[in-house]
CSV table of C-alpha atoms in Angstrom, one decimal:
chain,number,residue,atom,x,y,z
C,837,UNK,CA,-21.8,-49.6,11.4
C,838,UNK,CA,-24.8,-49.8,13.6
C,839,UNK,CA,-28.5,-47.9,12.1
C,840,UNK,CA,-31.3,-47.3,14.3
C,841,UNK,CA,-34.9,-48.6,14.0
C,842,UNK,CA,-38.0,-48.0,15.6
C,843,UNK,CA,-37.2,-43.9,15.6
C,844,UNK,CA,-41.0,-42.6,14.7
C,845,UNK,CA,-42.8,-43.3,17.2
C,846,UNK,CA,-40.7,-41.6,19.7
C,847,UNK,CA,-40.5,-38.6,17.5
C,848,UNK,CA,-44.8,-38.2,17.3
C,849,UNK,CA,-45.5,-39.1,20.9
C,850,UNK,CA,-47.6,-36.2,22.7
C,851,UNK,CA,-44.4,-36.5,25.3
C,852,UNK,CA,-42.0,-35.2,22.9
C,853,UNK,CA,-44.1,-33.0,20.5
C,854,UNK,CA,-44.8,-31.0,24.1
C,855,UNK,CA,-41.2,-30.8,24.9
C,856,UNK,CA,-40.4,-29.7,21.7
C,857,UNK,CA,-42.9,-27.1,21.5
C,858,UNK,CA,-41.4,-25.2,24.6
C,859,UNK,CA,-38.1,-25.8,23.5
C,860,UNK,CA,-38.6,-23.9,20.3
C,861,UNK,CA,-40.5,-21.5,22.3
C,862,UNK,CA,-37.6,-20.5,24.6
C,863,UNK,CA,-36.4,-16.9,24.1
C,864,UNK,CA,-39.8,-16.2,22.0
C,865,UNK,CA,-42.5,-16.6,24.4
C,866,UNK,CA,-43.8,-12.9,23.4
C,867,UNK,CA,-43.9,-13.3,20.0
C,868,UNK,CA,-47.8,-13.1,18.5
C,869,UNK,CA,-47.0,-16.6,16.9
C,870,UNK,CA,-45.7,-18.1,19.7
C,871,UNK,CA,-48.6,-16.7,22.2
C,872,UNK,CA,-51.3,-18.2,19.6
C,873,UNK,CA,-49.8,-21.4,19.1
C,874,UNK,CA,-49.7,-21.5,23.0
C,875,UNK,CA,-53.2,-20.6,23.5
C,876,UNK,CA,-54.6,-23.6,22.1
C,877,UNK,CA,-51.3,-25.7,23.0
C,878,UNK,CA,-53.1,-29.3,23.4
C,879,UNK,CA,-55.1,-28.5,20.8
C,880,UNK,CA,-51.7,-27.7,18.6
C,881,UNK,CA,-49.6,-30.5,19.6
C,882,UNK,CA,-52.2,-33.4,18.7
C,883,UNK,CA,-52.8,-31.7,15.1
C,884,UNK,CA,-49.2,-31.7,14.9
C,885,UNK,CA,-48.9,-35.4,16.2
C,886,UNK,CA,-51.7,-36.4,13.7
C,887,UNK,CA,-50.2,-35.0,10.8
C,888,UNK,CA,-46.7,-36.4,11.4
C,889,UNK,CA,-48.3,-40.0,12.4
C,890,UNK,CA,-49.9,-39.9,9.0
C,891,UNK,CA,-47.3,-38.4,6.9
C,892,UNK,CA,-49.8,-36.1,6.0
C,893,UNK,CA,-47.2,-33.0,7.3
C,894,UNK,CA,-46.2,-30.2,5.0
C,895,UNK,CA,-43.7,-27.8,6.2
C,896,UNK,CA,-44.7,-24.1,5.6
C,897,UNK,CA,-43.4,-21.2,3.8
C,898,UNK,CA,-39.6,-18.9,5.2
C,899,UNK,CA,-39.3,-15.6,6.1
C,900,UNK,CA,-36.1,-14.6,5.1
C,901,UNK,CA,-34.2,-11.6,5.9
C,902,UNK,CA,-30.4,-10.5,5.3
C,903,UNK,CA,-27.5,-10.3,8.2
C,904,UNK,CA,-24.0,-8.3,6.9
C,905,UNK,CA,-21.5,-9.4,9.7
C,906,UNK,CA,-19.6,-11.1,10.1
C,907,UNK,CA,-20.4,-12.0,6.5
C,908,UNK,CA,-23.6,-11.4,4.2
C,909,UNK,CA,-25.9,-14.3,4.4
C,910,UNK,CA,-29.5,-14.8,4.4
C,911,UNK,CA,-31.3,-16.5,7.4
C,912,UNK,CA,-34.5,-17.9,7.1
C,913,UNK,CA,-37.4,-18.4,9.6
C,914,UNK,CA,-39.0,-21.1,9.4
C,915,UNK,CA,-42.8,-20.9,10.6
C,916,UNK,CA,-43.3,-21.6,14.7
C,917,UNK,CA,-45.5,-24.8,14.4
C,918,UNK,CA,-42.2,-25.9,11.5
C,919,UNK,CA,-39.4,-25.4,14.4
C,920,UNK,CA,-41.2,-27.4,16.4
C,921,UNK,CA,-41.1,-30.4,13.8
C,922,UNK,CA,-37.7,-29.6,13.9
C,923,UNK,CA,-37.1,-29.8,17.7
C,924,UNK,CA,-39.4,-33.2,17.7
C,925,UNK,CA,-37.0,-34.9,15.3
C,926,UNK,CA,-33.3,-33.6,17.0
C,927,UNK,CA,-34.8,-34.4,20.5
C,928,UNK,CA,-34.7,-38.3,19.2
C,929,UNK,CA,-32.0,-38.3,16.4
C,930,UNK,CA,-29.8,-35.5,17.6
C,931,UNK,CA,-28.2,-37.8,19.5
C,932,UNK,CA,-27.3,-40.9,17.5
C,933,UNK,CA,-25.8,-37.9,15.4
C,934,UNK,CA,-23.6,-36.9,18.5
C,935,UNK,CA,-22.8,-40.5,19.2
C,936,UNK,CA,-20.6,-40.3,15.5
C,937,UNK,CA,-19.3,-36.7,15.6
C,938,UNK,CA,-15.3,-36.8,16.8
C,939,UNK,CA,-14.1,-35.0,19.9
C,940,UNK,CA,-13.0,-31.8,18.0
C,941,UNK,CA,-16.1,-30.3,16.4
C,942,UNK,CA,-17.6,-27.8,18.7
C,943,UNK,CA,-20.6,-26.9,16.5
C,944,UNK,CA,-24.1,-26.9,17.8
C,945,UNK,CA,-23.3,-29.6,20.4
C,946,UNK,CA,-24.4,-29.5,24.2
C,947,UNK,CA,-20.8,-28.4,26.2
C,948,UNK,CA,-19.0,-27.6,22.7
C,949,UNK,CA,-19.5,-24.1,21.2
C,950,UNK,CA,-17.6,-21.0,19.7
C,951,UNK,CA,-15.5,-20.6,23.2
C,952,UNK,CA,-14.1,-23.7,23.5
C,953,UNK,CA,-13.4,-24.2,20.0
C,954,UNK,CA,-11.2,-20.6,20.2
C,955,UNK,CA,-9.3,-22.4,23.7
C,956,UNK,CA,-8.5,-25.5,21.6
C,957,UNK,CA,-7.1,-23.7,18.5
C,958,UNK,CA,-4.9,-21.1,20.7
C,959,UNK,CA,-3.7,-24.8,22.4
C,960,UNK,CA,-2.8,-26.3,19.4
C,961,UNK,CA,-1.0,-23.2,18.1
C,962,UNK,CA,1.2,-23.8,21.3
C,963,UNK,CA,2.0,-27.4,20.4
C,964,UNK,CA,2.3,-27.1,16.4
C,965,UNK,CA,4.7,-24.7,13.9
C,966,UNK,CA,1.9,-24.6,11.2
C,967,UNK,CA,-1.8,-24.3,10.7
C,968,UNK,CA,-4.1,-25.0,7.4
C,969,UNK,CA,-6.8,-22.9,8.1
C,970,UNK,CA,-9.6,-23.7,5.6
C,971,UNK,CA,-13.0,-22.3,4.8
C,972,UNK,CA,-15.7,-23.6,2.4
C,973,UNK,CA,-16.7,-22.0,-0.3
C,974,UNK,CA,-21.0,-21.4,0.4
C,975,UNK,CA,-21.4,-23.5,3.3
C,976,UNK,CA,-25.0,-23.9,3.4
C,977,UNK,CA,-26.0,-23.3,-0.5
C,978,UNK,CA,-23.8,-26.6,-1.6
C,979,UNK,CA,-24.8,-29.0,0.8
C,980,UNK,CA,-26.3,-31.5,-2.1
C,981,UNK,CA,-29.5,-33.0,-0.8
C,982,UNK,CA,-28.9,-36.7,-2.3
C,983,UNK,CA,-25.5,-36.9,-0.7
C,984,UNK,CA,-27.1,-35.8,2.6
C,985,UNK,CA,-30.0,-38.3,2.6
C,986,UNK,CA,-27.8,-41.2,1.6
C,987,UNK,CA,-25.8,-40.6,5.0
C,988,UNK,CA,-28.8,-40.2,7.0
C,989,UNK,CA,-29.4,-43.8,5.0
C,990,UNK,CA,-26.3,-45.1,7.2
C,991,UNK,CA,-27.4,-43.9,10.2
C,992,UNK,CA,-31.2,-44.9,10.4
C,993,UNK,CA,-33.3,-47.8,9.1
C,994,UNK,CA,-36.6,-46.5,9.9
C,995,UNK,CA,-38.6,-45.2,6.6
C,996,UNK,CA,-41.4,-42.6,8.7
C,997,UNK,CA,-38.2,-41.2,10.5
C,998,UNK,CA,-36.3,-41.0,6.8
C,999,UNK,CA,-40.0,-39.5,5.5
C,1000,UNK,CA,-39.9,-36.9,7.7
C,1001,UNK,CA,-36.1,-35.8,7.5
C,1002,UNK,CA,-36.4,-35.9,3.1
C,1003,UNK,CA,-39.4,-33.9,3.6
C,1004,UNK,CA,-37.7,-31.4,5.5
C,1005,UNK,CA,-35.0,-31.3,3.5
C,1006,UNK,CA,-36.8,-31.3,0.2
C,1007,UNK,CA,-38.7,-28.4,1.3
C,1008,UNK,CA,-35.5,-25.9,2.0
C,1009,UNK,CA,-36.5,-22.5,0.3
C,1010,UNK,CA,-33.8,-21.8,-2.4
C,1011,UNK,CA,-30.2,-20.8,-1.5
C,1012,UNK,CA,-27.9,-18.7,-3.2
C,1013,UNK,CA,-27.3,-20.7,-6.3
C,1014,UNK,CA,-24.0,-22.1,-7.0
C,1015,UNK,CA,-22.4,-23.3,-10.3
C,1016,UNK,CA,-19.7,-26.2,-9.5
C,1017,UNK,CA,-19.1,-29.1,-11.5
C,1018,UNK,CA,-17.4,-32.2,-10.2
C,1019,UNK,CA,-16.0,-35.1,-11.7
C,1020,UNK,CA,-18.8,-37.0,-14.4
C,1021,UNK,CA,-21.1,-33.8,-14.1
C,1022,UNK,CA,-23.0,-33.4,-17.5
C,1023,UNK,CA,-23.7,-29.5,-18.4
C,1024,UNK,CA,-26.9,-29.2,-16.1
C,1025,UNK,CA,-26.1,-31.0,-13.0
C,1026,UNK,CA,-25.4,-28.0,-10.7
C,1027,UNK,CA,-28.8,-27.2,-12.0
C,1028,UNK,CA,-30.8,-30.2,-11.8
C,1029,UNK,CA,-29.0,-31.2,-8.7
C,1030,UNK,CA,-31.6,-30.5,-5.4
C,1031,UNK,CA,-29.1,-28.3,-3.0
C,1032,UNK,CA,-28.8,-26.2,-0.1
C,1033,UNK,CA,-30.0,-26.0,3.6
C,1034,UNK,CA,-31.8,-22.8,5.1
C,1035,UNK,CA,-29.3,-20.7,7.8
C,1036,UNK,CA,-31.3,-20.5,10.6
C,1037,UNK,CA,-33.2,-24.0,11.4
C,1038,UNK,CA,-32.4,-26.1,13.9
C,1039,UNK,CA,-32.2,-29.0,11.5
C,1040,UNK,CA,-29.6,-27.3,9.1
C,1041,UNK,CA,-27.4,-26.6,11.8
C,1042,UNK,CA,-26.9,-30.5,12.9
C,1043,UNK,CA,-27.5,-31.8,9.4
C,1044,UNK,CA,-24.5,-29.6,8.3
C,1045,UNK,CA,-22.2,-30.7,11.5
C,1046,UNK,CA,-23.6,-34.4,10.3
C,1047,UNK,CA,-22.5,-33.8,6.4
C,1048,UNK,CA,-18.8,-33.1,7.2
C,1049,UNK,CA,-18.7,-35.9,9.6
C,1050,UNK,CA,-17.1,-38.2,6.9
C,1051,UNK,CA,-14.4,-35.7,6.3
C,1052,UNK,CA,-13.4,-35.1,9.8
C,1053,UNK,CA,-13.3,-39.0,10.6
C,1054,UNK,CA,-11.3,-39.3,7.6
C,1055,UNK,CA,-8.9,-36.8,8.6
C,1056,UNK,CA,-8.2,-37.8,12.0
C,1057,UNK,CA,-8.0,-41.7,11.1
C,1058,UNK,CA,-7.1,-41.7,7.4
C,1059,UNK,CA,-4.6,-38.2,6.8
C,1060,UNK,CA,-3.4,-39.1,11.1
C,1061,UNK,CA,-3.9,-35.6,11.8
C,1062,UNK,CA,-4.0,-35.2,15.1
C,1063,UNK,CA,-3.9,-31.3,15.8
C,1064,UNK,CA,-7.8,-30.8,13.7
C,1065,UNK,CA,-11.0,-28.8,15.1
C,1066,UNK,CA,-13.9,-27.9,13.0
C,1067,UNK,CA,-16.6,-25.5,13.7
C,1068,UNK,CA,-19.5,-25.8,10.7
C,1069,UNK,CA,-17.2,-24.9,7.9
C,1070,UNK,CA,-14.1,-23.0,9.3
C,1071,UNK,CA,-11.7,-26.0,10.2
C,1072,UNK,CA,-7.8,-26.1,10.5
C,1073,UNK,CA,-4.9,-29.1,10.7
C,1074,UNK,CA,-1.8,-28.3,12.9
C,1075,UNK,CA,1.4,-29.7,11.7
C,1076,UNK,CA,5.0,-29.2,12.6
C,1077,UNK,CA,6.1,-30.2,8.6
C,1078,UNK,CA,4.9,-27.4,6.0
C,1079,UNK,CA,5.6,-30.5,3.3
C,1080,UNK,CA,2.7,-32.6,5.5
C,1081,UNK,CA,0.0,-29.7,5.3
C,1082,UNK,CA,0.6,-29.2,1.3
C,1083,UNK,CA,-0.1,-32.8,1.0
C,1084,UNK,CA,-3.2,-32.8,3.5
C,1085,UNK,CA,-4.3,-30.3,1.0
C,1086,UNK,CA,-4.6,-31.5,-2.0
C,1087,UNK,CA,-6.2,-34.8,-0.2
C,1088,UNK,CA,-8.7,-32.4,1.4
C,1089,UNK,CA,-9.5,-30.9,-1.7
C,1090,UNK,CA,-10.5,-34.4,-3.3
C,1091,UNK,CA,-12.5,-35.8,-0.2
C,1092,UNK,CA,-14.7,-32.8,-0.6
C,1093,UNK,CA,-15.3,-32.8,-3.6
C,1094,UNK,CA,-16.6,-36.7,-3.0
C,1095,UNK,CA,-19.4,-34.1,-1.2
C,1096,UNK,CA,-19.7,-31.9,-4.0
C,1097,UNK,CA,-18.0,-29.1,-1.8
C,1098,UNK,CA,-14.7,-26.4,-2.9
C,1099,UNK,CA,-12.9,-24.7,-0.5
C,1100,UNK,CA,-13.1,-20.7,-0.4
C,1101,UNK,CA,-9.7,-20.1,-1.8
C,1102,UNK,CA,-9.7,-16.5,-0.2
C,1103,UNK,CA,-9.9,-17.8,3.3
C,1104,UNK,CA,-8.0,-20.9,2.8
C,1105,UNK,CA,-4.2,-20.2,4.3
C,1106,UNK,CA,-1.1,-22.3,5.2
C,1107,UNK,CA,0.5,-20.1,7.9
C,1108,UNK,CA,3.0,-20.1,10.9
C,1109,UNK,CA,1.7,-20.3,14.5
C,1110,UNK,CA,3.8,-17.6,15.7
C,1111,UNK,CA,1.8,-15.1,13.8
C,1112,UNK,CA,-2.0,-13.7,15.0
C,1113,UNK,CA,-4.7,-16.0,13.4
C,1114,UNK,CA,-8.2,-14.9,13.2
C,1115,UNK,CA,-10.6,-17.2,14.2
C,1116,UNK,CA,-14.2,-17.0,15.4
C,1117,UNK,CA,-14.4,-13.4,16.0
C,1118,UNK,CA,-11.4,-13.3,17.8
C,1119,UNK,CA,-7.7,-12.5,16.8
C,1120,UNK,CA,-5.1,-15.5,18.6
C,1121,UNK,CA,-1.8,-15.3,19.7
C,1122,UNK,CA,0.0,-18.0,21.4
C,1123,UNK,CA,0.0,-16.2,24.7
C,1124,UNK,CA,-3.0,-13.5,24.1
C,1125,UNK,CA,-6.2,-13.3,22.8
C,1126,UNK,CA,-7.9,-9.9,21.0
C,1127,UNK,CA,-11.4,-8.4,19.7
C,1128,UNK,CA,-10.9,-7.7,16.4
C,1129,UNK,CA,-11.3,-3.5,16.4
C,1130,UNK,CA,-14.7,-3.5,13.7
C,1131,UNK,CA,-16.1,-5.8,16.4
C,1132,UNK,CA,-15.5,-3.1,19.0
C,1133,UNK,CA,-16.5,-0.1,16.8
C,1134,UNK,CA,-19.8,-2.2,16.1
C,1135,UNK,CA,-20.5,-2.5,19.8
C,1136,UNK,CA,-19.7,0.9,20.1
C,1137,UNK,CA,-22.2,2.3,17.9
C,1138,UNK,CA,-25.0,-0.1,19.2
C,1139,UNK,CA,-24.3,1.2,22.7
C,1140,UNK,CA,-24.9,4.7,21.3
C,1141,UNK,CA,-27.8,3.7,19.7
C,1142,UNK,CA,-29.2,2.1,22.8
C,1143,UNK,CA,-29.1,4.9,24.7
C,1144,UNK,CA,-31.5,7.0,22.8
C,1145,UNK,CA,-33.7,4.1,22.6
C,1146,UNK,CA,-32.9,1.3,24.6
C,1147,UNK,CA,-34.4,-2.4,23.5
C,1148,UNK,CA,-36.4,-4.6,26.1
C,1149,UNK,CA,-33.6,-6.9,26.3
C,1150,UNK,CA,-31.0,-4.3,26.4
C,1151,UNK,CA,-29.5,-6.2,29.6
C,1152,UNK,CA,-29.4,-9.8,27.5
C,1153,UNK,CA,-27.8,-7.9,24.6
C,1154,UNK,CA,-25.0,-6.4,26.4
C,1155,UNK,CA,-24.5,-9.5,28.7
C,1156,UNK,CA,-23.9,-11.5,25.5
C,1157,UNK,CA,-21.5,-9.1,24.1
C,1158,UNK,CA,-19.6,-8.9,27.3
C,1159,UNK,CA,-19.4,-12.5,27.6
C,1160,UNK,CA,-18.1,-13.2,24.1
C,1161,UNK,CA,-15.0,-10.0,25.1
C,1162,UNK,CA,-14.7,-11.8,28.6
C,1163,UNK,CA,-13.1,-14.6,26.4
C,1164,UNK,CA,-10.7,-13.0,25.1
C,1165,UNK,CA,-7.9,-10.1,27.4
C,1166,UNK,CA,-10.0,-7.7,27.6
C,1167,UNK,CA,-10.1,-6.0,30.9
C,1168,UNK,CA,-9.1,-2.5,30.0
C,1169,UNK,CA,-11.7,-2.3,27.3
C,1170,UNK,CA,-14.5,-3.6,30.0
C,1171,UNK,CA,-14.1,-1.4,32.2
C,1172,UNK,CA,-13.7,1.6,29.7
C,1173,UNK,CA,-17.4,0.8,28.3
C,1174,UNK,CA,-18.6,-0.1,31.8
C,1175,UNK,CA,-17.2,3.4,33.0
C,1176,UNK,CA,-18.5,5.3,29.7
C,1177,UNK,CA,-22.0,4.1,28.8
C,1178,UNK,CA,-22.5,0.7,30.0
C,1179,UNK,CA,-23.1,2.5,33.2
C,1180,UNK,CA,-25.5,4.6,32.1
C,1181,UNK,CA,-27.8,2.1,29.8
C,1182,UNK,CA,-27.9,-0.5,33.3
C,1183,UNK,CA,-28.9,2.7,35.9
């Protein structure tokens, strides 16, 4: 398996430091952290390239704050000057990452995303009698730092490029915590054990695609099954034979925990593909799609609040809405909000 040298001095040239610094600026521009890293921008970008070129950098503290839907979690921000470390570093190794990812992960990948992972897994409910539609049990919390670094060890031969992803790793702010024990854990371990990656960065979202990429190779090429997606940790195997998924399974269950990982047993189900399956904020039939109705009734109640006091991006906020409802048959419910109070917020 090929690893990649001579990484660093891509990632600290002035070249990419810049692009990266308007790259994590997009969609933030008028934020006061944003406008003052700006104002001095050269000035920024060859304190940045210093520190980095030195191995003097120190990532800085999180904001954190709570989201409720579609599941609690905690997202953290990581300071501006931070994100655009983390841009720097996927601009050169974000795609040697991509290079080793299969076909059906759809995760935080140029051309991939929530839509198309939906279209597949409606397709391959046409094609297959069953599903395994799995779930793991705190994503982000378990991801176990050693494990991670060793397969970034695989990938790239390059100590300053491994430097800077273990420090950015190392410096996560704490997780949820979360008691497993595997196979030869003493009593401590899921103490001691360094884990967890902030929701939120850049760099958790591909290093968490990049952690499961052992399990999805070893399902397509080891397990032959060929009806698999994955998006982060929601994933599902299609299967005409019940008996086949059972013993996919128990096999799954074992790879991950190789990764120190459980499955959520809640969300975990062996079901028929002639049923509705819910699946990225969308219900699927074989011939239909539907929003779920809390979806709608939380849309609703946003659009009622937006009309007494409507946000500057009001028109980007319904836009995105609309075009996650376009995805699905929807038409009727369009044109209902558009007659109602869509209307009136756009006048």
């Amino acid at each position: 398996m090929k690893t990649y040298k001579n990484l660093f001095g891509q990632i600290v040239s002035f070249k990419n430091i810049l692009l990266a610094s308007y790259k994590a600026a997009q969609g933030k521009n008028e934020q006061p952290n944003v406008m003052r890293y700006f104002a001095a921008l050269a000035e920024n970008v060859f304190q940045l390239r210093y520190e980095l070129s030195q191995q003097m950098y120190q990532p800085g503290r999180y904001d954190t704050f709570e989201i409720y839907h579609p599941k609690p979690r905690t997202i953290s921000a990581a300071p501006f000057r931070d994100r655009v470390v983390h841009h720097a570093l996927i601009n050169i190794i974000g795609p040697l990452i991509e290079r080793r990812l299969i076909h059906d992960c759809y995760a935080n990948r140029i051309g991939k995303g929530t839509h198309r992972a939906i279209r597949q897994y409606q397709q391959f409910m046409r094609e297959y009698e069953y599903v395994l539609k799995c779930d793991i049990r705190k994503y982000f919390p378990s991801i176990d730092h050693e494990i991670l670094k060793a397969l970034f060890r695989r990938l790239i031969a390059d100590c300053k490029t491994l430097w800077l992803i273990d420090t950015i790793i190392d410096r996560s702010n704490k997780q949820v915590f979360v008691c497993d024990y595997f196979a030869g854990d003493d009593l401590f371990a899921p103490v001691w054990r360094a884990k967890g990656l902030p929701i939120g960065n850049l760099t958790s979202q591909v290093f968490a695609n990049f952690y499961l990429n052992p399990l999805d190779h070893a399902v397509k090429e080891i397990l032959g099954c060929r009806g698999y997606l994955r998006y982060v940790d929601d994933f599902a195997l299609f299967s005409n034979s019940k008996r086949q998924i059972r013993e996919w399974h128990e096999q799954i269950s074992d790879r991950m925990a190789q990764y120190r990982l459980r499955l959520n047993t809640r969300q975990t189900h062996l079901m028929p593909c002639s049923t509705a399956h819910r699946f990225l904020g969308q219900i699927l039939h074989r011939s239909h799609r539907r929003l779920p109705g809390e979806n709608v009734r939380r849309f609703r109640k946003r659009l009622r609040r937006w009309e007494k006091a409507p946000p500057q991006n009001l028109q980007e906020r319904i836009a995105s809405w609309v075009g996650h409802a376009k995805q699905a048959d929807t038409t009727a419910l369009l044109k209902s909000f558009e007659k109602l109070v869509i209307g009136k917020l756009l006048v």
